mmCIF file of C-alpha atoms in Angstrom:
data_model
loop_
_atom_site.group_PDB
_atom_site.id
_atom_site.type_symbol
_atom_site.label_atom_id
_atom_site.label_comp_id
_atom_site.label_asym_id
_atom_site.label_seq_id
_atom_site.Cartn_x
_atom_site.Cartn_y
_atom_site.Cartn_z
ATOM 1 C CA UNK A 1 78.661 60.736 151.956
ATOM 2 C CA UNK A 2 79.694 57.195 151.067
ATOM 3 C CA UNK A 3 81.843 55.535 153.716
ATOM 4 C CA UNK A 4 84.300 52.761 152.969
ATOM 5 C CA UNK A 5 85.454 50.087 155.365
ATOM 6 C CA UNK A 6 88.252 47.575 154.861
ATOM 7 C CA UNK A 7 89.142 44.395 156.666
ATOM 8 C CA UNK A 8 91.415 43.378 158.048
ATOM 9 C CA UNK A 9 93.295 46.535 159.002
ATOM 10 C CA UNK A 10 96.519 44.548 158.881
ATOM 11 C CA UNK A 11 97.634 41.030 158.129
ATOM 12 C CA UNK A 12 100.758 38.922 158.169
ATOM 13 C CA UNK A 13 101.194 36.110 155.668
ATOM 14 C CA UNK A 14 103.915 33.879 154.309
ATOM 15 C CA UNK A 15 105.472 34.142 150.869
ATOM 16 C CA UNK A 16 103.295 32.171 148.488
ATOM 17 C CA UNK A 17 100.132 32.536 150.567
ATOM 18 C CA UNK A 18 96.836 33.683 149.114
ATOM 19 C CA UNK A 19 95.844 37.021 150.636
ATOM 20 C CA UNK A 20 92.323 38.442 150.586
ATOM 21 C CA UNK A 21 91.197 41.932 151.591
ATOM 22 C CA UNK A 22 87.575 43.004 151.696
ATOM 23 C CA UNK A 23 86.128 46.452 151.185
ATOM 24 C CA UNK A 24 82.565 47.466 151.919
ATOM 25 C CA UNK A 25 80.736 50.593 150.812
ATOM 26 C CA UNK A 26 77.988 52.196 152.875
ATOM 27 C CA UNK A 27 75.717 52.219 149.813
ATOM 28 C CA UNK A 28 75.539 50.706 146.345
ATOM 29 C CA UNK A 29 78.429 51.978 144.195
ATOM 30 C CA UNK A 30 77.976 49.525 141.303
ATOM 31 C CA UNK A 31 81.520 48.676 140.172
ATOM 32 C CA UNK A 32 82.979 52.148 140.837
ATOM 33 C CA UNK A 33 85.789 50.794 142.938
ATOM 34 C CA UNK A 34 89.574 50.969 142.577
ATOM 35 C CA UNK A 35 92.447 49.382 144.471
ATOM 36 C CA UNK A 36 95.784 51.086 145.127
ATOM 37 C CA UNK A 37 99.048 49.852 146.579
ATOM 38 C CA UNK A 38 101.246 52.189 148.586
ATOM 39 C CA UNK A 39 104.742 51.330 149.730
ATOM 40 C CA UNK A 40 106.350 53.325 152.565
ATOM 41 C CA UNK A 41 107.484 56.750 151.466
ATOM 42 C CA UNK A 42 106.085 56.297 147.967
ATOM 43 C CA UNK A 43 103.082 57.523 146.043
ATOM 44 C CA UNK A 44 100.119 55.178 145.591
ATOM 45 C CA UNK A 45 100.027 52.902 142.564
ATOM 46 C CA UNK A 46 96.841 51.931 140.738
ATOM 47 C CA UNK A 47 96.401 48.150 140.627
ATOM 48 C CA UNK A 48 92.730 47.506 139.857
ATOM 49 C CA UNK A 49 90.061 49.833 138.438
ATOM 50 C CA UNK A 50 86.336 49.382 137.962
ATOM 51 C CA UNK A 51 86.409 46.631 140.604
ATOM 52 C CA UNK A 52 88.020 43.937 138.478
ATOM 53 C CA UNK A 53 90.154 45.417 135.688
ATOM 54 C CA UNK A 54 93.882 44.885 136.066
ATOM 55 C CA UNK A 55 95.892 48.010 135.323
ATOM 56 C CA UNK A 56 98.445 47.652 132.532
ATOM 57 C CA UNK A 57 101.753 46.259 133.748
ATOM 58 C CA UNK A 58 100.408 44.982 137.057
ATOM 59 C CA UNK A 59 101.220 41.318 137.761
ATOM 60 C CA UNK A 60 98.361 38.883 137.262
ATOM 61 C CA UNK A 61 98.620 37.611 140.856
ATOM 62 C CA UNK A 62 96.571 40.686 141.781
ATOM 63 C CA UNK A 63 92.831 40.557 141.171
ATOM 64 C CA UNK A 64 89.622 42.214 142.240
ATOM 65 C CA UNK A 65 85.957 41.319 142.277
ATOM 66 C CA UNK A 66 82.612 42.463 143.547
ATOM 67 C CA UNK A 67 79.866 44.958 142.861
ATOM 68 C CA UNK A 68 77.254 46.885 144.768
ATOM 69 C CA UNK A 69 78.571 47.221 148.316
ATOM 70 C CA UNK A 70 80.954 44.298 148.749
ATOM 71 C CA UNK A 71 84.333 43.968 147.095
ATOM 72 C CA UNK A 72 87.332 41.681 147.357
ATOM 73 C CA UNK A 73 90.995 42.170 146.502
ATOM 74 C CA UNK A 74 93.218 39.102 146.217
ATOM 75 C CA UNK A 75 96.919 38.431 145.907
ATOM 76 C CA UNK A 76 97.055 34.834 144.695
ATOM 77 C CA UNK A 77 100.633 34.192 145.800
ATOM 78 C CA UNK A 78 102.177 36.780 148.101
ATOM 79 C CA UNK A 79 105.644 37.977 147.110
ATOM 80 C CA UNK A 80 108.159 39.923 149.237
ATOM 81 C CA UNK A 81 107.717 42.996 147.026
ATOM 82 C CA UNK A 82 103.990 43.061 147.830
ATOM 83 C CA UNK A 83 104.666 44.411 151.317
ATOM 84 C CA UNK A 84 102.594 47.584 151.321
ATOM 85 C CA UNK A 85 99.355 49.167 152.403
ATOM 86 C CA UNK A 86 96.394 48.560 150.125
ATOM 87 C CA UNK A 87 93.525 51.015 149.762
ATOM 88 C CA UNK A 88 90.166 50.664 148.116
ATOM 89 C CA UNK A 89 88.620 53.822 146.708
ATOM 90 C CA UNK A 90 85.112 54.488 145.412
ATOM 91 C CA UNK A 91 84.199 57.080 142.816
ATOM 92 C CA UNK A 92 80.425 57.178 142.756
ATOM 93 C CA UNK A 93 78.611 60.473 142.282
ATOM 94 C CA UNK A 94 81.680 62.714 142.249
ATOM 95 C CA UNK A 95 82.741 61.672 145.715
ATOM 96 C CA UNK A 96 86.047 59.863 145.853
ATOM 97 C CA UNK A 97 86.424 58.173 149.214
ATOM 98 C CA UNK A 98 89.315 55.944 150.174
ATOM 99 C CA UNK A 99 89.069 53.091 152.603
ATOM 100 C CA UNK A 100 91.259 53.186 155.722
ATOM 101 C CA UNK A 101 93.818 50.793 154.249
ATOM 102 C CA UNK A 102 95.108 47.289 154.921
ATOM 103 C CA UNK A 103 98.752 46.864 155.832
ATOM 104 C CA UNK A 104 100.230 43.635 154.468
ATOM 105 C CA UNK A 105 103.365 42.162 156.031
ATOM 106 C CA UNK A 106 105.440 39.046 155.597
ATOM 107 C CA UNK A 107 105.246 36.511 158.402
ATOM 108 C CA UNK B 1 107.399 59.251 130.048
ATOM 109 C CA UNK B 2 104.720 60.786 132.228
ATOM 110 C CA UNK B 3 106.112 62.944 135.001
ATOM 111 C CA UNK B 4 104.352 64.938 137.692
ATOM 112 C CA UNK B 5 106.412 67.200 139.919
ATOM 113 C CA UNK B 6 104.803 68.976 142.852
ATOM 114 C CA UNK B 7 106.258 72.041 144.524
ATOM 115 C CA UNK B 8 105.218 74.804 146.889
ATOM 116 C CA UNK B 9 104.896 72.913 150.148
ATOM 117 C CA UNK B 10 106.323 74.185 153.401
ATOM 118 C CA UNK B 11 105.593 75.443 156.890
ATOM 119 C CA UNK B 12 102.709 77.886 157.283
ATOM 120 C CA UNK B 13 100.902 79.283 160.297
ATOM 121 C CA UNK B 14 97.263 78.471 161.002
ATOM 122 C CA UNK B 15 95.061 80.806 158.996
ATOM 123 C CA UNK B 16 97.752 81.274 156.384
ATOM 124 C CA UNK B 17 97.822 80.502 152.670
ATOM 125 C CA UNK B 18 99.941 78.429 150.350
ATOM 126 C CA UNK B 19 99.834 77.595 146.647
ATOM 127 C CA UNK B 20 100.933 74.219 145.410
ATOM 128 C CA UNK B 21 101.995 73.585 141.829
ATOM 129 C CA UNK B 22 102.270 70.386 139.838
ATOM 130 C CA UNK B 23 104.302 70.494 136.627
ATOM 131 C CA UNK B 24 103.232 67.814 134.171
ATOM 132 C CA UNK B 25 105.051 66.341 131.188
ATOM 133 C CA UNK B 26 104.941 63.331 128.901
ATOM 134 C CA UNK B 27 101.252 63.482 128.004
ATOM 135 C CA UNK B 28 98.688 65.848 126.507
ATOM 136 C CA UNK B 29 97.957 67.681 129.741
ATOM 137 C CA UNK B 30 94.831 69.497 128.573
ATOM 138 C CA UNK B 31 93.097 66.203 127.711
ATOM 139 C CA UNK B 32 93.141 64.774 131.214
ATOM 140 C CA UNK B 33 91.374 65.565 134.429
ATOM 141 C CA UNK B 34 93.672 65.912 137.411
ATOM 142 C CA UNK B 35 93.275 65.437 141.141
ATOM 143 C CA UNK B 36 94.931 66.409 144.391
ATOM 144 C CA UNK B 37 95.075 63.705 147.071
ATOM 145 C CA UNK B 38 96.599 64.207 150.504
ATOM 146 C CA UNK B 39 97.950 62.007 153.266
ATOM 147 C CA UNK B 40 98.372 63.210 156.821
ATOM 148 C CA UNK B 41 101.457 61.835 158.616
ATOM 149 C CA UNK B 42 100.913 58.170 159.412
ATOM 150 C CA UNK B 43 97.345 58.267 158.093
ATOM 151 C CA UNK B 44 95.433 57.115 155.031
ATOM 152 C CA UNK B 45 94.680 58.762 151.725
ATOM 153 C CA UNK B 46 92.124 61.549 151.329
ATOM 154 C CA UNK B 47 90.948 62.880 147.989
ATOM 155 C CA UNK B 48 90.978 66.693 148.073
ATOM 156 C CA UNK B 49 89.960 68.103 144.702
ATOM 157 C CA UNK B 50 89.659 67.382 140.989
ATOM 158 C CA UNK B 51 89.465 69.454 137.829
ATOM 159 C CA UNK B 52 88.378 68.633 134.303
ATOM 160 C CA UNK B 53 90.831 68.766 131.422
ATOM 161 C CA UNK B 54 89.556 72.133 130.236
ATOM 162 C CA UNK B 55 89.494 73.519 133.752
ATOM 163 C CA UNK B 56 85.843 74.358 133.400
ATOM 164 C CA UNK B 57 84.628 71.973 136.101
ATOM 165 C CA UNK B 58 86.025 71.639 139.585
ATOM 166 C CA UNK B 59 85.194 69.351 142.495
ATOM 167 C CA UNK B 60 86.106 69.472 146.191
ATOM 168 C CA UNK B 61 85.961 67.369 149.306
ATOM 169 C CA UNK B 62 83.682 68.848 151.970
ATOM 170 C CA UNK B 63 86.695 69.241 154.255
ATOM 171 C CA UNK B 64 88.286 71.863 151.969
ATOM 172 C CA UNK B 65 85.302 73.380 150.157
ATOM 173 C CA UNK B 66 85.370 77.158 150.383
ATOM 174 C CA UNK B 67 89.019 77.236 151.476
ATOM 175 C CA UNK B 68 90.900 75.528 148.638
ATOM 176 C CA UNK B 69 90.779 76.333 144.927
ATOM 177 C CA UNK B 70 92.017 74.014 142.199
ATOM 178 C CA UNK B 71 93.018 75.446 138.839
ATOM 179 C CA UNK B 72 95.195 74.651 135.863
ATOM 180 C CA UNK B 73 97.122 76.464 133.159
ATOM 181 C CA UNK B 74 97.092 74.210 130.126
ATOM 182 C CA UNK B 75 99.516 76.504 128.289
ATOM 183 C CA UNK B 76 102.065 75.805 131.030
ATOM 184 C CA UNK B 77 101.082 72.160 131.679
ATOM 185 C CA UNK B 78 100.677 73.025 135.327
ATOM 186 C CA UNK B 79 98.088 72.194 137.971
ATOM 187 C CA UNK B 80 97.596 74.360 141.046
ATOM 188 C CA UNK B 81 96.016 74.158 144.473
ATOM 189 C CA UNK B 82 95.466 77.448 146.273
ATOM 190 C CA UNK B 83 95.020 76.745 149.966
ATOM 191 C CA UNK B 84 93.610 79.475 152.217
ATOM 192 C CA UNK B 85 92.549 79.561 155.868
ATOM 193 C CA UNK B 86 94.842 76.636 156.574
ATOM 194 C CA UNK B 87 94.281 74.530 159.674
ATOM 195 C CA UNK B 88 96.465 72.100 161.589
ATOM 196 C CA UNK B 89 94.411 69.242 160.156
ATOM 197 C CA UNK B 90 95.496 70.248 156.642
ATOM 198 C CA UNK B 91 99.019 69.085 157.489
ATOM 199 C CA UNK B 92 99.810 66.359 154.967
ATOM 200 C CA UNK B 93 101.754 65.266 151.947
ATOM 201 C CA UNK B 94 99.871 66.529 148.919
ATOM 202 C CA UNK B 95 100.011 64.462 145.733
ATOM 203 C CA UNK B 96 98.871 65.486 142.291
ATOM 204 C CA UNK B 97 97.563 62.647 140.160
ATOM 205 C CA UNK B 98 96.536 62.150 136.543
ATOM 206 C CA UNK B 99 93.235 60.609 135.512
ATOM 207 C CA UNK B 100 93.773 57.317 133.710
ATOM 208 C CA UNK B 101 91.362 57.960 130.850
ATOM 209 C CA UNK B 102 90.105 60.962 128.941
ATOM 210 C CA UNK B 103 86.759 61.530 130.619
ATOM 211 C CA UNK B 104 84.268 64.364 130.802
ATOM 212 C CA UNK B 105 83.680 63.836 134.507
ATOM 213 C CA UNK B 106 86.642 62.886 136.733
ATOM 214 C CA UNK B 107 86.555 59.461 138.334
ATOM 215 C CA UNK B 108 89.796 59.781 140.313
ATOM 216 C CA UNK B 109 91.116 56.626 138.661
ATOM 217 C CA UNK B 110 94.687 57.854 138.832
ATOM 218 C CA UNK B 111 97.414 56.071 136.905
ATOM 219 C CA UNK B 112 100.276 58.496 137.543
ATOM 220 C CA UNK B 113 101.157 60.320 140.734
ATOM 221 C CA UNK B 114 103.765 62.847 141.711
ATOM 222 C CA UNK B 115 106.200 62.305 144.569
ATOM 223 C CA UNK B 116 104.233 64.601 146.865
ATOM 224 C CA UNK B 117 104.948 67.857 148.656
ATOM 225 C CA UNK B 118 104.671 68.281 152.415
ATOM 226 C CA UNK B 119 102.498 71.011 153.873
ATOM 227 C CA UNK B 120 102.857 71.653 157.589
ATOM 228 C CA UNK B 121 100.414 73.967 159.326
ATOM 229 C CA UNK B 122 101.751 74.960 162.704
ATOM 230 C CA UNK B 123 102.494 77.998 164.828
#
């Protein structure tokens, strides 16, 4: 099974800061990587699919990059409404593993 | 407007069974693969199962294979998850989610999610 790791597990940043989260797969998954945002008590929300494609309606301050085993998710200018946990998720070979999540807070 | 509404959660004893339902509206249900994703209290997300739009192909996480069965009734726009031989570690909020694109093989790229239904397995 493909394992996903994320770092950091949590971070605190100021409004306006650039925030970067990394996700690593245990084997090559090409670009089969999505990013979700989950706010407390709410269902997850798709932000990025296929590693770098911004989902319709998602603000352009969110972006994703990477391929193979190493991926990056960036918030270019952190806003108060971005407080949430962010999950990467791979979908290679009919296995759909989520990373452990990164909790983002405002400093 | 796409809506997904789960129901059927509750308290069940270890070894028991439960069937979850997810009523869908606002899109052509039979065209889209669907998934169940769960989240144990205070924990991360875990994909559980997926089904093709026709219902002819199903997929399961190893943790539930042989115990859970996903199905759908396209005439009723409803997705199901039959859960048997339940264990304490199955305790979670269960979400149903819609595949973003019309695909032959699910990719669990889910653009709409329900609000979730809580399943508690405890004696």
